[in-house]
Short mmCIF file of C-alpha atoms in Angstrom, two decimals:
data_model
loop_
_atom_site.label_atom_id
_atom_site.label_comp_id
_atom_site.label_asym_id
_atom_site.label_seq_id
_atom_site.Cartn_x
_atom_site.Cartn_y
_atom_site.Cartn_z
CA MET A 18 61.18 89.17 137.14
CA SER A 19 62.35 87.20 134.28
CA ARG A 20 61.92 89.92 131.67
CA ILE A 21 63.87 92.09 133.95
CA LEU A 22 66.72 89.70 133.99
CA SER A 23 66.55 89.09 130.23
CA LEU A 24 66.68 92.87 129.72
CA LEU A 25 69.66 93.21 132.10
CA LEU A 26 71.54 90.51 130.19
CA VAL A 27 70.78 92.32 126.98
CA ILE A 28 72.35 95.45 128.54
CA ILE A 29 75.40 93.69 129.69
CA VAL A 30 75.97 91.91 126.54
CA ALA A 31 75.56 95.06 124.51
CA GLY A 32 77.85 96.95 126.80
CA CYS A 33 80.47 94.33 126.64
CA ALA A 34 80.18 94.49 122.94
CA GLY A 35 80.64 97.94 122.53
CA LEU A 36 83.49 98.16 124.66
CA PHE A 37 85.26 95.57 122.91
CA TYR A 38 84.31 97.74 119.58
CA ALA A 39 85.92 100.55 121.32
CA ALA A 40 88.93 98.98 122.84
CA PRO A 41 91.13 100.00 119.78
CA ILE A 42 90.14 103.59 119.97
CA ILE A 43 90.83 103.60 123.59
CA SER A 44 94.37 102.17 123.10
CA PHE A 45 94.76 104.84 120.54
CA ALA A 46 93.97 107.52 122.95
CA ASP A 47 96.17 105.83 125.62
CA VAL A 48 99.07 106.13 123.04
CA ARG A 49 98.58 109.60 122.69
CA SER A 50 98.10 110.37 126.34
CA SER A 51 101.44 108.36 127.03
CA CYS A 52 103.18 110.48 124.61
CA GLN A 53 102.18 113.64 126.13
CA SER A 54 103.19 112.57 129.54
CA GLN A 55 106.37 111.01 128.04
CA ASP A 56 105.36 107.59 129.77
CA ILE A 57 107.74 105.29 128.05
CA ASP A 58 106.93 102.26 130.22
CA ALA A 59 103.07 102.59 129.04
CA LEU A 60 104.21 103.12 125.29
CA ALA A 61 106.18 100.13 125.88
CA LYS A 62 103.05 97.96 126.55
CA LEU A 63 100.90 99.76 124.10
CA ILE A 64 103.19 99.36 120.94
CA ASP A 65 105.33 96.70 119.37
CA PHE A 66 108.46 98.70 118.72
CA ASP A 67 110.53 96.40 116.91
CA THR A 68 107.53 95.59 114.43
CA VAL A 69 106.54 99.32 114.18
CA ARG A 70 110.14 100.25 113.62
CA ILE A 71 110.74 97.55 110.77
CA SER A 72 107.51 98.58 108.96
CA LEU A 73 108.45 102.51 109.20
CA LYS A 74 111.88 101.85 107.97
CA ALA A 75 110.71 100.04 104.73
CA GLN A 76 108.29 102.93 103.98
CA LEU A 77 110.60 105.76 104.70
CA ASP A 78 113.15 103.82 102.32
CA ALA A 79 110.73 103.17 99.67
CA GLY A 80 109.61 106.92 99.37
CA ASP A 81 106.44 108.35 98.01
CA LYS A 82 106.28 105.42 95.64
CA GLY A 83 105.23 103.03 98.56
CA LEU A 84 106.08 99.45 99.18
CA ALA A 85 106.24 96.77 96.59
CA ALA A 86 104.83 93.39 96.77
CA PRO A 87 106.93 91.02 98.36
CA ALA A 88 109.38 88.73 96.04
CA PRO A 89 108.11 85.58 94.70
CA SER A 90 108.71 82.72 97.30
CA ALA A 91 111.11 80.05 96.29
CA LEU A 92 108.74 77.51 97.77
CA ASN A 93 105.40 78.60 96.17
CA ASP A 94 106.66 80.09 93.18
CA PRO A 95 109.97 78.56 92.17
CA VAL A 96 109.85 79.74 88.74
CA GLY A 97 108.96 83.39 89.63
CA ALA A 98 111.56 83.31 92.34
CA THR A 99 114.36 82.08 90.02
CA GLY A 100 113.45 84.73 87.65
CA SER A 101 113.61 87.62 90.18
CA ALA A 102 116.83 86.47 91.17
CA PHE A 103 118.28 86.49 87.61
CA LYS A 104 116.76 89.95 87.06
CA ASN A 105 118.37 91.35 90.18
CA VAL A 106 121.86 89.78 89.15
CA ALA A 107 121.47 91.30 85.66
CA ASP A 108 120.64 94.57 87.12
CA SER A 109 123.88 94.67 89.31
CA VAL A 110 125.84 93.31 86.29
CA GLY A 111 124.53 96.07 84.03
CA LYS A 112 125.17 98.85 86.44
CA ALA A 113 128.64 97.73 86.96
CA ILE A 114 129.55 97.47 83.22
CA ASN A 115 128.07 100.96 82.97
CA ASP A 116 129.84 102.52 85.59
CA MET A 117 133.23 101.17 83.91
CA VAL A 118 132.23 102.13 80.61
CA ASN A 119 130.82 105.63 81.74
CA PRO A 120 133.22 106.45 84.74
CA ASN A 121 132.17 110.16 84.24
CA ALA A 122 128.35 109.60 83.87
CA VAL A 123 126.17 111.66 86.18
CA LYS A 124 125.14 109.55 89.07
CA ALA A 125 121.90 109.47 90.85
CA PRO A 126 122.15 111.24 94.11
CA ALA A 127 122.71 109.09 97.09
CA LYS A 128 119.56 108.45 99.01
CA PRO A 129 119.81 110.39 102.49
CA VAL A 130 119.99 108.33 105.44
CA ILE A 131 116.84 108.20 107.55
CA ASP A 132 117.10 107.53 111.12
CA VAL A 133 113.81 105.49 111.80
CA ASN A 134 114.45 105.97 115.64
CA SER A 135 113.78 109.69 115.28
CA TYR A 136 110.18 108.47 114.31
CA LEU A 137 109.91 106.80 117.49
CA THR A 138 110.28 109.38 120.26
CA PRO A 139 106.95 110.31 122.29
CA LYS A 140 106.92 113.69 120.51
CA ALA A 141 107.21 111.85 116.99
CA ILE A 142 104.68 109.14 117.77
CA LEU A 143 102.16 111.84 119.02
CA GLY A 144 103.09 113.75 115.42
CA LEU A 145 102.07 110.73 113.86
CA THR A 146 98.72 110.25 115.74
CA TYR A 147 98.08 114.16 114.97
CA GLY A 148 98.70 113.18 111.09
CA GLU A 149 102.24 114.83 110.63
CA ALA A 150 103.45 111.54 108.76
CA LYS A 151 106.90 112.02 107.38
CA ASP A 152 107.19 115.12 109.23
CA ALA A 153 106.53 113.73 112.47
CA ASN A 154 110.05 113.52 113.67
CA ARG A 155 110.37 117.44 113.42
CA PHE A 156 106.79 117.70 115.26
CA GLU A 157 106.66 120.23 118.21
CA PRO A 158 103.27 119.82 120.24
CA SER A 159 103.99 123.47 121.60
CA THR A 160 103.41 124.94 118.15
CA PHE A 161 100.25 122.78 117.09
CA GLU A 162 97.24 124.97 116.79
CA GLY A 163 93.60 123.71 116.58
CA LYS A 164 91.96 120.43 117.65
CA PRO A 165 93.86 116.95 117.21
CA PRO A 166 92.22 115.14 114.41
CA SER A 167 89.91 112.00 115.63
CA PRO A 168 90.75 108.60 114.51
CA LYS A 169 88.26 106.91 112.49
CA VAL A 170 87.68 103.13 112.26
CA ALA A 171 88.80 101.75 108.84
CA PHE A 172 88.40 97.84 109.57
CA PHE A 173 87.53 96.00 112.62
CA SER A 174 87.87 92.43 113.35
CA LEU A 175 88.25 89.96 116.35
CA GLU A 176 91.86 90.10 116.01
CA ARG A 177 93.10 93.27 114.04
CA ALA A 178 91.67 96.76 113.73
CA ARG A 179 92.76 99.73 111.64
CA LEU A 180 92.12 103.27 112.58
CA THR A 181 93.15 106.08 110.27
CA VAL A 182 93.84 109.99 110.74
CA THR A 183 93.56 112.35 108.14
CA ASP A 184 95.62 115.50 107.81
CA GLU A 185 94.81 118.08 104.90
CA ALA A 186 98.55 118.86 104.31
CA HIS A 187 99.91 115.28 104.74
CA GLY A 188 96.96 112.80 103.98
CA THR A 189 95.92 109.58 105.73
CA THR A 190 97.97 107.59 108.12
CA THR A 191 96.84 104.27 109.02
CA PHE A 192 97.23 102.67 112.50
CA THR A 193 97.17 98.84 112.81
CA PHE A 194 96.18 97.47 116.33
CA GLU A 195 96.52 93.62 117.00
CA ARG A 196 94.27 92.25 119.87
CA HIS A 197 96.49 90.50 122.90
CA GLY A 198 93.97 89.45 125.73
CA LEU A 199 90.45 90.34 125.94
CA THR A 200 90.36 94.18 125.75
CA HIS A 201 94.14 95.10 125.17
CA TRP A 202 95.22 96.16 121.85
CA GLU A 203 98.74 96.53 120.65
CA LEU A 204 99.84 99.01 118.02
CA VAL A 205 101.98 96.91 115.36
CA HIS A 206 102.00 98.91 112.23
CA ILE A 207 102.04 102.59 111.18
CA GLY A 208 100.97 103.15 107.73
CA LEU A 209 102.33 106.46 106.14
CA PRO A 210 100.46 108.18 103.32
CA THR A 211 102.00 108.30 99.81
CA ALA A 212 101.52 110.13 96.79
CA GLU A 213 99.84 107.16 94.93
CA SER A 214 97.55 106.24 97.76
CA GLU A 215 96.38 109.78 98.14
CA ALA A 216 95.76 109.97 94.65
CA LEU A 217 93.87 106.70 94.46
CA LYS A 218 91.62 108.19 97.40
CA ALA A 219 90.85 111.40 95.56
CA ASN A 220 90.12 109.58 92.38
CA PRO A 221 88.57 106.33 93.17
CA ALA A 222 87.88 103.67 90.30
CA GLY A 223 84.61 103.82 88.64
#
């Protein structure tokens, strides 16, 4: 009897561990399903829209170069922060002087205004989970052919998990989930592929 109880306990523990590990993948599938059914209430529980909106806007504004490292902190690196501030001022002054001295000089085209909210509709989010990346805001599920790509676990810890979806035309999109509760995982970041990141994956160091 004791052996049966021990075996049963092992099976229960293994099952709980497997469910815990699979929870982010289940949440990803739930996001897809909720997008397909246009279930806004479910998406609000599955996605931290404020955080995802901020991260997507920063990436879309940065373009193919990707995001730069955060500026030096005045608290942790006062010298670096001061230097960065002076550089920003110098760049602004230099640009102003150049505009006055060369008023007819060819100016760089203005960046197009990107509506980040167009990437946060159910259809666009579904497109992101299909790997459509920056084309997700133009994604039409009815025209999609083939089987949707399956997510792969790129990182997993007790509090955070990253799943990736790869599309041959667009590259790899990364979805970061954070745990809230025992088995509830919330999408907090969508990492769009960049030209540099895809080049690094194609030609890894060493």
